Amino acid sequence: MQPTLLDTISVKSLDNGLKIICLKKSDAPVVAVQVWYKTGSANEHKGIYGLSHMLEHMMFRGSKEVASEEHARKINDIGGHCNAFTAEDITAYTNSVPKDHLAMILDLERDRMVNLTLDPEIFETERNVIIEEYHTYMNNPVAKAFLEFRTVFYQDHPYQVSPLGVIEDISSVTVENLKEYYSKWYAPNNATVVVVGDFKNPEQVFSMVEERFGQFPRQQKLNSTQENKVVPFYEQNRKGVWMKRRVNFDVPIIITGYPAPASGQEDILPLDILQIIISQGESSRLHREVVRKQSLAVMAGGMNHSLKQAGMSMFFAVFTPDMGYKKVEIGLNKQLEIIKDKGISDDEMEKVKNIALTSRTFDMYSAEHICQKIGYAETVDGDYQLWVKKLEALETLKKEQLIDTAKKYWNSTNRHTLYLRPKKMNLLLFVVGFFRRFLPKG
Amino acid sequence: MDFTFPPMKEYDLSNGMHCMLIPDFTHPIVTVTLQIPIGRYLDKPSFEGTAELALGLIQKGTKTYSSEVFSQKIEQSGASLFADLKDECLTLGVRMLKSVSQEIVPLFWDMVCNPALDEKEFARLKKEMLTGLNAEFSDPSVLAGKHFNAALFGAEHPAGRKHSVYTVKNIALQDIKDYYAQYCTAEESTIIVAGAMTEEEMQKEWESLFSSWTKKRSSSPAFSAKDPVLPNNRVRIVDKPELSQTTLLIGHPAIPEMHESRVNLALANFIFGGGNFSSRLMSRIRSKIGKTYGIVSQIVTNKRLGAFTVSTTTQNSHLKEVLFSIFDEYREFCEQGPTNEEVEKAKQFALGNMAFELEGIPNIVEKLLWLRFYGRENSFIEDYSQHLSPITAQSIRDALKEFFKSDHFVIIAVGKQKEIEMILREYGEVTSFKHRENPLKP
């Protein structure tokens, strides 16, 4: 019998709680190593918003055995690359190197897991870098407006602030704040090491990781405080909010968001499948109906933002200024209602299965990509096996389940809407949009 | 470290198209990629965007299938089209599971040979492109790029004329039909079929299909261009009063891709600003003084010309220091050249990174098309270490002396004119533009 993909993934947990997941892939002489910490901006509060991201920056700024920025330089010197990202629930460190350098990467990651320097002078320089990053983001008018939308959507929850944080806190966070956070959350029992690539065998990887990380103690405080559970938004009976913002952007946009379940929950798969049907590709409902048949928008789509404690199922339409926003908004929302009322076709079910299978197969070309999928499934969804099992579950998913899921979450009473209106009318776009109305539809 | 391309078969078809077959059974995937040596440079003056629209419109249905039916058939099977347009070549391709290749490859080929080029689809696509171009007015980095090309290469050279709302509005469907009829033919094109198929299968099933495409072009793909006049420290400000940061794009003419000094300058660029945290610019301006989130230099090349660029963003209040640091570092680098240690590290990076550039069939196909476009043998990659070995600190110094000319800089700054103009005046006479103004205005 052929081994399944799951059979090729090996897993081990060390006594100190560190989890190691590896997958051997020998079609290119490279290896990807990622360390995923189960902490992010969800563990922040007023006064330290942005701290997780700031610490992520400082993780490249020196540890006991590695000088400031030597981590990145050493990897560059051998032709590899490294990066990191902070999200609401996780902070991940990614490295990809030619296969002979696995030991070096593990050494680098080991040192910064427990021996971070956090030099105050370097921190002040890095704070300036982060402030620059913050300004780059805030100079994007759409991104800036979306932050405000998010604050309203996730009100009273740490998710209301993006992982980038707020400028007041970025400017005032201290080294002491960083140290406290680092010692609490950066610990073997809060981390997963994922290794994918051309290594000898999983036992070799386990032994290399254990040799380097095995002696670090567990962080005892973690168990009692780790998860600040909230009642899911869709069970809270919260009323939707309608917002309009005038922005320095030349094109009007409507964004809608519906409270959605937390990642890893049963309803996530049907909601993701619904999202493909409604918004992915030119044969999707939104493109076919809203863009092509009704010519309401130039572009329309959507995505699910799945986080550990809550989520948002969101949709958008980009349109020309001659088109009244109300018409666009109604057209966008109507497509969701049609799915709830009239269901899904067999062709659409077949399409999503084929898309999911093709997409997963293409993921297999890149060690870094596989690493990322496994790391995400393990630390955000709660189980690395979900990366594989979601595809299997799709085989048995029924159309009725999809319709029930749509009815459960795409509820007009808790829909949040953001209309981004350009500050200045764009005459050319107005004219183009106006005359296009007289072309035949279809 | 040496690299070897997987076994492949190459031959010319009866219509002049070069065919490459790469059997690879790692995953049940097939990719077909077509490269035609025509690109943006063939756009007529004031009609820039023709190639871009043509590439989009080709994908909107065939003479047999409407756009809607065509996209439905492709997406239903989980396949996906991809396309890319450069100055001198365009790429069209399709990736799919092996199991659907019998159905999808003929469909793809019908699209290439018999696109519908339909009036309604054209109107829709043009509107979509105009909306996208209008949205770009809010993106400082896109604005900087368009102004940079206009200032460096001028309106008399196609490299200086980028498509914009001012040119796309002039394009009619007949322009697209003419472009397709004149240039989109098998002659000098290359097709690569890679993936889970044997050579025999590929030849038997698709060789006659691929051979059926029109052989000859009705006219040769030539364009008229005066040699760009070397600029003399031209400074442009694109005024965006709402921005707290300035986006900078600085550069000067460089060498074309096939120039004998290309590898020398590639390593020089890595050391100066291309090598991420290993680069001098990143080290000085981000790591030491924290005045930017990122700074990168590049040498952008094609068959005919090249440009050296430095790009970054910084708060308006830091602009003076950042500009001084960039030019000071540039002057010192050109005068003294790199150290031997820097050169050795840059070589190690170039060699090590090749493992990633060749990871997986999609990357291998991309690299093969690149080699073929420039008329290079596969051995250029396979023996890459031999191209690097003669490079020394002295050879880089010589190349810098010859090709890095500080008196031909162009400086583009997108930001709040009122706050940054005085600083920029120190670097030459300043020309100002409103952000929606045509970069090619006299």
PDB file of C-alpha atoms in Angstrom, chain B residues 203-356:
ATOM      1  CA  GLN B 203       5.176  13.997 -28.530  1.00  0.00           C
ATOM      2  CA  LYS B 204       2.286  11.775 -29.476  1.00  0.00           C
ATOM      3  CA  GLU B 205      -0.419  13.893 -27.965  1.00  0.00           C
ATOM      4  CA  TRP B 206       0.690  17.457 -28.427  1.00  0.00           C
ATOM      5  CA  GLU B 207       3.422  17.822 -31.011  1.00  0.00           C
ATOM      6  CA  SER B 208       1.021  18.129 -33.925  1.00  0.00           C
ATOM      7  CA  LEU B 209      -1.142  20.469 -31.854  1.00  0.00           C
ATOM      8  CA  PHE B 210       1.723  22.841 -31.127  1.00  0.00           C
ATOM      9  CA  SER B 211       2.920  22.645 -34.735  1.00  0.00           C
ATOM     10  CA  SER B 212      -0.421  23.931 -35.965  1.00  0.00           C
ATOM     11  CA  TRP B 213       0.180  27.533 -34.884  1.00  0.00           C
ATOM     12  CA  THR B 214       0.890  30.189 -37.478  1.00  0.00           C
ATOM     13  CA  LYS B 215       4.513  30.171 -38.438  1.00  0.00           C
ATOM     14  CA  LYS B 216       5.523  33.592 -39.680  1.00  0.00           C
ATOM     15  CA  ARG B 217       5.028  37.061 -38.358  1.00  0.00           C
ATOM     16  CA  SER B 218       3.448  39.511 -40.779  1.00  0.00           C
ATOM     17  CA  SER B 219       5.984  42.110 -39.701  1.00  0.00           C
ATOM     18  CA  SER B 220       9.119  41.936 -37.650  1.00  0.00           C
ATOM     19  CA  PRO B 221       8.903  43.008 -34.040  1.00  0.00           C
ATOM     20  CA  ALA B 222      10.979  46.162 -34.280  1.00  0.00           C
ATOM     21  CA  PHE B 223      10.526  49.441 -32.507  1.00  0.00           C
ATOM     22  CA  SER B 224      12.117  52.798 -32.999  1.00  0.00           C
ATOM     23  CA  ALA B 225      14.049  54.246 -30.132  1.00  0.00           C
ATOM     24  CA  LYS B 226      16.597  56.954 -29.834  1.00  0.00           C
ATOM     25  CA  ASP B 227      19.385  56.204 -27.401  1.00  0.00           C
ATOM     26  CA  PRO B 228      18.389  57.677 -24.064  1.00  0.00           C
ATOM     27  CA  VAL B 229      20.212  60.924 -23.322  1.00  0.00           C
ATOM     28  CA  LEU B 230      22.285  60.435 -20.205  1.00  0.00           C
ATOM     29  CA  PRO B 231      20.580  62.437 -17.506  1.00  0.00           C
ATOM     30  CA  ASN B 232      22.432  64.924 -15.415  1.00  0.00           C
ATOM     31  CA  ASN B 233      21.231  64.743 -11.837  1.00  0.00           C
ATOM     32  CA  ARG B 234      17.574  65.219 -12.530  1.00  0.00           C
ATOM     33  CA  VAL B 235      15.423  65.576  -9.444  1.00  0.00           C
ATOM     34  CA  ARG B 236      11.656  65.107  -9.501  1.00  0.00           C
ATOM     35  CA  ILE B 237       9.173  65.545  -6.700  1.00  0.00           C
ATOM     36  CA  VAL B 238       5.777  63.930  -7.051  1.00  0.00           C
ATOM     37  CA  ASP B 239       3.650  65.846  -4.594  1.00  0.00           C
ATOM     38  CA  LYS B 240       1.449  63.799  -2.256  1.00  0.00           C
ATOM     39  CA  PRO B 241       0.740  66.246   0.576  1.00  0.00           C
ATOM     40  CA  GLU B 242      -0.915  63.664   2.828  1.00  0.00           C
ATOM     41  CA  LEU B 243       2.194  61.459   3.170  1.00  0.00           C
ATOM     42  CA  SER B 244       4.326  61.443   6.311  1.00  0.00           C
ATOM     43  CA  GLN B 245       7.049  59.490   4.515  1.00  0.00           C
ATOM     44  CA  THR B 246       9.012  60.113   1.339  1.00  0.00           C
ATOM     45  CA  THR B 247       9.445  57.276  -1.127  1.00  0.00           C
ATOM     46  CA  LEU B 248      12.787  57.538  -2.883  1.00  0.00           C
ATOM     47  CA  LEU B 249      13.901  55.931  -6.130  1.00  0.00           C
ATOM     48  CA  ILE B 250      17.397  56.897  -7.150  1.00  0.00           C
ATOM     49  CA  GLY B 251      19.498  55.515  -9.969  1.00  0.00           C
ATOM     50  CA  HIS B 252      21.410  55.828 -13.180  1.00  0.00           C
ATOM     51  CA  PRO B 253      21.821  53.916 -16.455  1.00  0.00           C
ATOM     52  CA  ALA B 254      23.696  50.622 -16.227  1.00  0.00           C
ATOM     53  CA  ILE B 255      24.619  47.784 -18.592  1.00  0.00           C
ATOM     54  CA  PRO B 256      22.363  45.349 -20.497  1.00  0.00           C
ATOM     55  CA  GLU B 257      22.009  41.726 -19.415  1.00  0.00           C
ATOM     56  CA  MET B 258      24.511  40.182 -21.831  1.00  0.00           C
ATOM     57  CA  HIS B 259      27.315  42.650 -21.116  1.00  0.00           C
ATOM     58  CA  GLU B 260      30.615  41.055 -20.149  1.00  0.00           C
ATOM     59  CA  SER B 261      30.678  42.948 -16.850  1.00  0.00           C
ATOM     60  CA  ARG B 262      27.213  41.721 -15.829  1.00  0.00           C
ATOM     61  CA  VAL B 263      28.393  39.200 -13.223  1.00  0.00           C
ATOM     62  CA  ASN B 264      30.887  41.690 -11.755  1.00  0.00           C
ATOM     63  CA  LEU B 265      28.140  44.264 -11.300  1.00  0.00           C
ATOM     64  CA  ALA B 266      25.674  41.691  -9.966  1.00  0.00           C
ATOM     65  CA  LEU B 267      28.087  40.914  -7.139  1.00  0.00           C
ATOM     66  CA  ALA B 268      28.819  44.620  -6.642  1.00  0.00           C
ATOM     67  CA  ASN B 269      25.109  45.269  -6.279  1.00  0.00           C
ATOM     68  CA  PHE B 270      24.727  42.446  -3.752  1.00  0.00           C
ATOM     69  CA  ILE B 271      27.452  43.969  -1.597  1.00  0.00           C
ATOM     70  CA  PHE B 272      26.221  47.549  -1.950  1.00  0.00           C
ATOM     71  CA  GLY B 273      22.472  47.212  -1.518  1.00  0.00           C
ATOM     72  CA  GLY B 274      21.081  43.971  -2.927  1.00  0.00           C
ATOM     73  CA  GLY B 275      22.176  41.623  -0.186  1.00  0.00           C
ATOM     74  CA  ASN B 276      19.528  42.345   2.408  1.00  0.00           C
ATOM     75  CA  PHE B 277      21.100  42.507   5.900  1.00  0.00           C
ATOM     76  CA  SER B 278      24.522  41.775   4.411  1.00  0.00           C
ATOM     77  CA  SER B 279      24.452  44.907   2.262  1.00  0.00           C
ATOM     78  CA  ARG B 280      26.197  48.148   3.079  1.00  0.00           C
ATOM     79  CA  LEU B 281      23.091  50.283   2.594  1.00  0.00           C
ATOM     80  CA  MET B 282      20.938  48.146   4.891  1.00  0.00           C
ATOM     81  CA  SER B 283      23.663  48.014   7.490  1.00  0.00           C
ATOM     82  CA  ARG B 284      24.210  51.763   7.541  1.00  0.00           C
ATOM     83  CA  ILE B 285      20.703  53.151   7.106  1.00  0.00           C
ATOM     84  CA  ARG B 286      18.523  50.545   8.828  1.00  0.00           C
ATOM     85  CA  SER B 287      20.735  48.672  11.268  1.00  0.00           C
ATOM     86  CA  LYS B 288      22.932  51.534  12.501  1.00  0.00           C
ATOM     87  CA  ILE B 289      20.656  54.581  12.406  1.00  0.00           C
ATOM     88  CA  GLY B 290      17.168  53.075  12.073  1.00  0.00           C
ATOM     89  CA  LYS B 291      16.011  55.602   9.500  1.00  0.00           C
ATOM     90  CA  THR B 292      14.185  53.183   7.205  1.00  0.00           C
ATOM     91  CA  TYR B 293      12.304  49.899   7.321  1.00  0.00           C
ATOM     92  CA  GLY B 294      14.050  48.702   4.184  1.00  0.00           C
ATOM     93  CA  ILE B 295      16.493  49.846   1.529  1.00  0.00           C
ATOM     94  CA  VAL B 296      17.494  47.885  -1.521  1.00  0.00           C
ATOM     95  CA  SER B 297      19.537  48.388  -4.666  1.00  0.00           C
ATOM     96  CA  GLN B 298      19.022  46.537  -7.930  1.00  0.00           C
ATOM     97  CA  ILE B 299      20.466  46.260 -11.390  1.00  0.00           C
ATOM     98  CA  VAL B 300      17.509  45.888 -13.723  1.00  0.00           C
ATOM     99  CA  THR B 301      18.467  44.660 -17.182  1.00  0.00           C
ATOM    100  CA  ASN B 302      17.102  43.545 -20.500  1.00  0.00           C
ATOM    101  CA  LYS B 303      18.673  42.847 -23.887  1.00  0.00           C
ATOM    102  CA  ARG B 304      19.138  46.479 -24.760  1.00  0.00           C
ATOM    103  CA  LEU B 305      19.750  48.425 -21.583  1.00  0.00           C
ATOM    104  CA  GLY B 306      19.967  48.386 -17.837  1.00  0.00           C
ATOM    105  CA  ALA B 307      19.492  50.615 -14.833  1.00  0.00           C
ATOM    106  CA  PHE B 308      20.956  50.709 -11.352  1.00  0.00           C
ATOM    107  CA  THR B 309      18.444  51.743  -8.690  1.00  0.00           C
ATOM    108  CA  VAL B 310      18.251  52.356  -4.959  1.00  0.00           C
ATOM    109  CA  SER B 311      14.797  52.444  -3.372  1.00  0.00           C
ATOM    110  CA  THR B 312      13.661  53.193   0.153  1.00  0.00           C
ATOM    111  CA  THR B 313      11.105  55.048   2.263  1.00  0.00           C
ATOM    112  CA  THR B 314      11.778  57.316   5.194  1.00  0.00           C
ATOM    113  CA  GLN B 315       9.900  59.871   7.260  1.00  0.00           C
ATOM    114  CA  ASN B 316      10.171  63.353   5.791  1.00  0.00           C
ATOM    115  CA  SER B 317      12.139  64.497   8.821  1.00  0.00           C
ATOM    116  CA  HIS B 318      14.865  61.912   8.076  1.00  0.00           C
ATOM    117  CA  LEU B 319      15.134  62.524   4.357  1.00  0.00           C
ATOM    118  CA  LYS B 320      18.229  64.724   4.536  1.00  0.00           C
ATOM    119  CA  GLU B 321      20.215  62.183   6.520  1.00  0.00           C
ATOM    120  CA  VAL B 322      19.078  59.249   4.384  1.00  0.00           C
ATOM    121  CA  LEU B 323      19.966  60.978   1.119  1.00  0.00           C
ATOM    122  CA  PHE B 324      23.358  61.975   2.464  1.00  0.00           C
ATOM    123  CA  SER B 325      24.026  58.424   3.659  1.00  0.00           C
ATOM    124  CA  ILE B 326      23.064  56.840   0.322  1.00  0.00           C
ATOM    125  CA  PHE B 327      25.302  59.131  -1.722  1.00  0.00           C
ATOM    126  CA  ASP B 328      28.143  58.989   0.782  1.00  0.00           C
ATOM    127  CA  GLU B 329      28.070  55.193   0.768  1.00  0.00           C
ATOM    128  CA  TYR B 330      27.864  55.144  -3.036  1.00  0.00           C
ATOM    129  CA  ARG B 331      30.855  57.477  -3.399  1.00  0.00           C
ATOM    130  CA  GLU B 332      32.954  55.450  -0.993  1.00  0.00           C
ATOM    131  CA  PHE B 333      31.971  52.155  -2.623  1.00  0.00           C
ATOM    132  CA  CYS B 334      32.804  53.405  -6.123  1.00  0.00           C
ATOM    133  CA  GLU B 335      36.128  54.897  -4.983  1.00  0.00           C
ATOM    134  CA  GLN B 336      37.356  52.013  -2.856  1.00  0.00           C
ATOM    135  CA  GLY B 337      35.388  49.033  -4.133  1.00  0.00           C
ATOM    136  CA  PRO B 338      34.478  46.010  -2.052  1.00  0.00           C
ATOM    137  CA  THR B 339      36.778  44.102   0.291  1.00  0.00           C
ATOM    138  CA  ASN B 340      38.006  40.623  -0.603  1.00  0.00           C
ATOM    139  CA  GLU B 341      35.865  39.208   2.199  1.00  0.00           C
ATOM    140  CA  GLU B 342      32.731  40.878   0.854  1.00  0.00           C
ATOM    141  CA  VAL B 343      33.418  39.480  -2.613  1.00  0.00           C
ATOM    142  CA  GLU B 344      33.866  35.944  -1.304  1.00  0.00           C
ATOM    143  CA  LYS B 345      30.617  36.152   0.666  1.00  0.00           C
ATOM    144  CA  ALA B 346      28.752  37.511  -2.349  1.00  0.00           C
ATOM    145  CA  LYS B 347      30.021  34.583  -4.429  1.00  0.00           C
ATOM    146  CA  GLN B 348      28.939  32.106  -1.768  1.00  0.00           C
ATOM    147  CA  PHE B 349      25.494  33.668  -1.721  1.00  0.00           C
ATOM    148  CA  ALA B 350      25.189  33.502  -5.521  1.00  0.00           C
ATOM    149  CA  LEU B 351      26.120  29.820  -5.544  1.00  0.00           C
ATOM    150  CA  GLY B 352      24.052  28.785  -2.533  1.00  0.00           C
ATOM    151  CA  ASN B 353      21.000  30.690  -3.723  1.00  0.00           C
ATOM    152  CA  MET B 354      21.014  28.798  -7.014  1.00  0.00           C
ATOM    153  CA  ALA B 355      19.622  25.787  -5.141  1.00  0.00           C
ATOM    154  CA  PHE B 356      16.468  27.825  -4.472  1.00  0.00           C
TER     155      PHE B 356
END
